[in-house]
Tab-separated table of C-alpha atoms in Angstrom:
chain	number	residue	atom	x	y	z
A	1	UNK	CA	-12.088	28.977	-69.651
A	2	UNK	CA	-14.800	26.363	-69.256
A	3	UNK	CA	-14.915	22.897	-66.897
A	4	UNK	CA	-15.688	19.886	-68.531
A	5	UNK	CA	-17.075	17.830	-66.211
A	6	UNK	CA	-16.940	14.339	-67.000
A	7	UNK	CA	-19.103	11.631	-66.381
A	8	UNK	CA	-19.631	7.914	-66.693
A	9	UNK	CA	-21.486	6.919	-69.838
A	10	UNK	CA	-24.742	4.282	-69.178
A	11	UNK	CA	-24.804	0.968	-70.066
A	12	UNK	CA	-26.424	-0.409	-72.440
A	13	UNK	CA	-28.955	-2.843	-72.153
A	14	UNK	CA	-26.941	-5.780	-73.394
A	15	UNK	CA	-24.188	-4.919	-70.744
A	16	UNK	CA	-26.388	-4.894	-68.489
A	17	UNK	CA	-27.827	-8.053	-68.461
A	18	UNK	CA	-24.440	-9.847	-69.085
A	19	UNK	CA	-22.875	-7.797	-65.623
A	20	UNK	CA	-26.370	-9.715	-63.700
A	21	UNK	CA	-25.016	-13.381	-65.631
A	22	UNK	CA	-21.417	-12.050	-64.951
A	23	UNK	CA	-22.826	-11.631	-61.291
A	24	UNK	CA	-24.808	-14.860	-60.766
A	25	UNK	CA	-22.236	-16.826	-62.302
A	26	UNK	CA	-19.686	-15.674	-59.498
A	27	UNK	CA	-22.710	-16.227	-56.454
A	28	UNK	CA	-23.189	-19.538	-57.924
A	29	UNK	CA	-19.547	-20.216	-57.918
A	30	UNK	CA	-19.169	-18.891	-54.648
A	31	UNK	CA	-21.977	-20.729	-53.284
A	32	UNK	CA	-21.052	-24.440	-54.754
A	33	UNK	CA	-17.197	-23.855	-53.140
A	34	UNK	CA	-19.088	-22.818	-49.681
A	35	UNK	CA	-21.182	-25.711	-50.200
A	36	UNK	CA	-18.247	-28.316	-50.713
A	37	UNK	CA	-16.529	-26.664	-47.765
A	38	UNK	CA	-19.041	-27.339	-45.216
A	39	UNK	CA	-20.017	-30.256	-46.164
A	40	UNK	CA	-16.140	-31.257	-45.756
A	41	UNK	CA	-16.548	-30.100	-42.246
A	42	UNK	CA	-19.486	-31.102	-41.606
A	43	UNK	CA	-20.954	-27.601	-40.862
A	44	UNK	CA	-24.635	-27.584	-42.761
A	45	UNK	CA	-26.214	-24.057	-41.730
A	46	UNK	CA	-28.548	-24.627	-39.553
A	47	UNK	CA	-29.664	-22.260	-36.559
A	48	UNK	CA	-28.788	-23.050	-33.170
A	49	UNK	CA	-31.772	-25.521	-30.971
A	50	UNK	CA	-33.160	-25.474	-34.878
A	51	UNK	CA	-34.138	-29.095	-36.998
A	52	UNK	CA	-33.270	-28.654	-40.348
A	53	UNK	CA	-35.506	-30.732	-43.230
A	54	UNK	CA	-34.452	-31.436	-46.507
A	55	UNK	CA	-35.766	-30.665	-49.696
A	56	UNK	CA	-33.636	-32.423	-52.298
A	57	UNK	CA	-35.671	-35.686	-52.912
A	58	UNK	CA	-37.034	-34.814	-56.026
A	59	UNK	CA	-33.748	-33.280	-57.978
A	60	UNK	CA	-31.135	-36.152	-56.278
A	61	UNK	CA	-31.578	-38.718	-59.019
A	62	UNK	CA	-31.544	-36.411	-61.848
A	63	UNK	CA	-28.156	-34.960	-60.163
A	64	UNK	CA	-26.450	-38.176	-59.357
A	65	UNK	CA	-27.246	-39.218	-63.071
A	66	UNK	CA	-25.765	-35.486	-63.888
A	67	UNK	CA	-22.804	-35.861	-62.049
A	68	UNK	CA	-21.809	-40.440	-63.027
A	69	UNK	CA	-22.357	-39.350	-66.379
A	70	UNK	CA	-19.694	-36.472	-65.993
A	71	UNK	CA	-17.045	-38.180	-64.404
A	72	UNK	CA	-17.283	-41.052	-66.682
A	73	UNK	CA	-16.611	-38.541	-69.787
A	74	UNK	CA	-13.688	-36.959	-68.218
A	75	UNK	CA	-11.695	-40.182	-68.943
A	76	UNK	CA	-12.932	-41.032	-72.160
A	77	UNK	CA	-12.522	-37.453	-73.255
A	78	UNK	CA	-8.461	-37.572	-71.863
A	79	UNK	CA	-7.716	-41.167	-73.938
A	80	UNK	CA	-9.144	-39.387	-76.744
A	81	UNK	CA	-7.275	-36.319	-76.999
A	82	UNK	CA	-4.371	-37.811	-75.348
A	83	UNK	CA	-1.999	-36.686	-77.847
A	84	UNK	CA	-2.943	-33.132	-78.408
A	85	UNK	CA	-1.834	-31.144	-74.722
A	86	UNK	CA	-2.983	-27.870	-75.536
A	87	UNK	CA	-6.297	-29.698	-76.894
A	88	UNK	CA	-6.292	-31.841	-73.594
A	89	UNK	CA	-5.574	-29.574	-70.612
A	90	UNK	CA	-8.186	-27.560	-71.372
A	91	UNK	CA	-10.660	-30.440	-71.579
A	92	UNK	CA	-9.809	-32.425	-68.659
A	93	UNK	CA	-9.298	-28.887	-66.227
A	94	UNK	CA	-13.280	-28.577	-67.723
A	95	UNK	CA	-14.187	-31.166	-67.179
A	96	UNK	CA	-13.370	-32.149	-63.218
A	97	UNK	CA	-14.514	-28.431	-63.239
A	98	UNK	CA	-17.740	-29.636	-64.276
A	99	UNK	CA	-18.303	-32.556	-62.056
A	100	UNK	CA	-16.922	-30.601	-58.897
A	101	UNK	CA	-19.679	-27.601	-60.130
A	102	UNK	CA	-22.465	-30.152	-59.836
A	103	UNK	CA	-21.415	-31.750	-56.474
A	104	UNK	CA	-20.996	-28.300	-54.741
A	105	UNK	CA	-24.665	-27.792	-56.270
A	106	UNK	CA	-26.018	-30.697	-54.688
A	107	UNK	CA	-23.971	-29.924	-51.140
A	108	UNK	CA	-26.164	-26.597	-51.353
A	109	UNK	CA	-29.629	-28.196	-50.845
A	110	UNK	CA	-28.201	-30.716	-48.523
A	111	UNK	CA	-25.442	-28.292	-46.504
A	112	UNK	CA	-28.798	-25.507	-46.364
A	113	UNK	CA	-31.930	-26.876	-45.836
A	114	UNK	CA	-34.703	-25.598	-44.768
A	115	UNK	CA	-35.191	-24.659	-41.108
A	116	UNK	CA	-37.240	-24.875	-38.257
A	117	UNK	CA	-36.649	-23.704	-34.881
A	118	UNK	CA	-37.239	-20.878	-31.771
A	119	UNK	CA	-36.754	-18.018	-34.034
A	120	UNK	CA	-39.006	-18.896	-36.798
A	121	UNK	CA	-38.278	-20.948	-40.103
A	122	UNK	CA	-35.358	-20.381	-42.315
A	123	UNK	CA	-36.963	-20.705	-46.005
A	124	UNK	CA	-34.209	-22.147	-48.661
A	125	UNK	CA	-33.165	-23.531	-52.144
A	126	UNK	CA	-29.529	-23.917	-52.010
A	127	UNK	CA	-27.702	-21.339	-51.622
A	128	UNK	CA	-29.359	-18.964	-53.824
A	129	UNK	CA	-32.061	-18.598	-51.656
A	130	UNK	CA	-31.892	-17.503	-47.473
A	131	UNK	CA	-34.986	-16.522	-46.381
A	132	UNK	CA	-35.999	-15.520	-42.263
A	133	UNK	CA	-39.263	-15.566	-41.385
A	134	UNK	CA	-39.832	-15.284	-37.749
A	135	UNK	CA	-42.817	-16.883	-35.143
A	136	UNK	CA	-44.054	-12.409	-35.161
A	137	UNK	CA	-44.425	-12.739	-38.845
A	138	UNK	CA	-46.108	-15.855	-39.071
A	139	UNK	CA	-50.109	-16.216	-39.563
A	140	UNK	CA	-50.085	-20.047	-40.558
A	141	UNK	CA	-48.097	-23.437	-42.145
A	142	UNK	CA	-50.447	-25.509	-43.858
A	143	UNK	CA	-49.652	-28.822	-45.819
A	144	UNK	CA	-50.918	-27.354	-49.485
A	145	UNK	CA	-49.280	-29.225	-52.184
A	146	UNK	CA	-48.484	-26.876	-55.814
A	147	UNK	CA	-47.664	-27.839	-58.776
A	148	UNK	CA	-47.265	-25.502	-61.462
A	149	UNK	CA	-45.027	-25.751	-64.560
A	150	UNK	CA	-42.704	-23.121	-65.267
A	151	UNK	CA	-43.917	-20.463	-63.024
A	152	UNK	CA	-42.350	-16.776	-61.390
A	153	UNK	CA	-41.138	-17.736	-59.149
A	154	UNK	CA	-43.132	-14.574	-57.931
A	155	UNK	CA	-46.516	-14.230	-58.132
A	156	UNK	CA	-49.642	-12.785	-57.279
A	157	UNK	CA	-52.210	-15.250	-55.055
A	158	UNK	CA	-55.054	-14.776	-53.226
A	159	UNK	CA	-53.413	-14.607	-50.425
A	160	UNK	CA	-50.959	-11.979	-51.011
A	161	UNK	CA	-47.567	-11.518	-53.338
A	162	UNK	CA	-46.048	-15.648	-53.160
A	163	UNK	CA	-42.563	-16.536	-53.264
A	164	UNK	CA	-42.484	-20.364	-54.255
A	165	UNK	CA	-39.594	-22.385	-53.741
A	166	UNK	CA	-40.033	-25.237	-56.421
A	167	UNK	CA	-38.155	-28.292	-56.946
A	168	UNK	CA	-39.548	-30.583	-59.635
A	169	UNK	CA	-42.149	-27.134	-60.455
A	170	UNK	CA	-43.658	-28.874	-57.002
A	171	UNK	CA	-44.469	-26.880	-53.556
A	172	UNK	CA	-45.903	-28.552	-50.516
A	173	UNK	CA	-46.185	-26.344	-47.321
A	174	UNK	CA	-47.538	-23.014	-47.821
A	175	UNK	CA	-46.021	-20.172	-45.003
A	176	UNK	CA	-48.810	-17.258	-44.978
A	177	UNK	CA	-47.408	-14.278	-43.441
A	178	UNK	CA	-48.728	-11.291	-40.816
A	179	UNK	CA	-46.733	-8.859	-42.679
A	180	UNK	CA	-44.601	-8.955	-45.514
A	181	UNK	CA	-41.166	-9.803	-45.938
A	182	UNK	CA	-38.004	-8.727	-47.698
A	183	UNK	CA	-36.859	-11.470	-49.994
A	184	UNK	CA	-33.854	-10.698	-51.653
A	185	UNK	CA	-33.516	-13.357	-54.795
A	186	UNK	CA	-29.904	-12.080	-56.850
A	187	UNK	CA	-29.326	-8.676	-57.166
A	188	UNK	CA	-33.032	-8.189	-56.077
A	189	UNK	CA	-35.405	-7.596	-53.195
A	190	UNK	CA	-39.075	-8.355	-53.590
A	191	UNK	CA	-41.810	-8.316	-50.427
A	192	UNK	CA	-43.861	-11.411	-50.250
A	193	UNK	CA	-47.032	-11.939	-48.136
A	194	UNK	CA	-46.519	-15.528	-48.476
A	195	UNK	CA	-43.523	-18.297	-49.082
A	196	UNK	CA	-44.356	-21.922	-50.552
A	197	UNK	CA	-41.732	-24.151	-50.295
A	198	UNK	CA	-40.982	-28.326	-50.717
A	199	UNK	CA	-40.268	-30.320	-47.587
A	200	UNK	CA	-39.354	-33.625	-48.098
A	201	UNK	CA	-40.626	-35.616	-43.999
A	202	UNK	CA	-44.055	-32.561	-44.722
A	203	UNK	CA	-45.176	-34.551	-41.563
A	204	UNK	CA	-42.050	-34.061	-39.455
A	205	UNK	CA	-41.951	-30.157	-40.458
A	206	UNK	CA	-45.451	-30.145	-39.415
A	207	UNK	CA	-45.103	-31.545	-36.161
A	208	UNK	CA	-41.569	-29.105	-35.580
A	209	UNK	CA	-43.727	-25.904	-36.461
A	210	UNK	CA	-47.099	-27.078	-34.294
A	211	UNK	CA	-44.230	-27.188	-31.316
A	212	UNK	CA	-43.978	-23.252	-31.451
A	213	UNK	CA	-47.382	-21.944	-33.585
A	214	UNK	CA	-49.979	-24.861	-32.119
């Protein structure tokens, strides 16, 4: 009598991609509702003793336009399909969910600002990215405007592997590190030697940094 050991079939590339997209969608959904919670209860994610710095101004107008147009669309569509409840109810639910999702996306930027404090810099991109940069790992922080369309989030630059948290393809701050730090992006983690980010109040950000690293 022979032993039969059952093994799980390996995932196909398509199944792996679908699973990755599903996990990303789930993280985005959770992030939206957490952002709504933080905004409702006035709990921005800023470390104790740190100052928050917004970065949403380049996308604010676009997001507000989409939110307003989507909100206007809900009663219009509801009026058109009013006589077909089996169509009306799913479309109404989808419309309300869509507006709520976009509001949560905007609130993700508002409730998770960049932060500068006694422990270091926290670089954020909504609910998607949150990177801790302790002062002992920071070599320099400088104004550095960089505009690049369709650029990868991580690319090699003269100062090493650089993560760019772009807003409308732009960054205006460059943080160069003494040693690599680990940045988690979705399912993956990568070591980076520098971080580029966008700050609305660039002078205020640099002033806060100079209080910790003159």
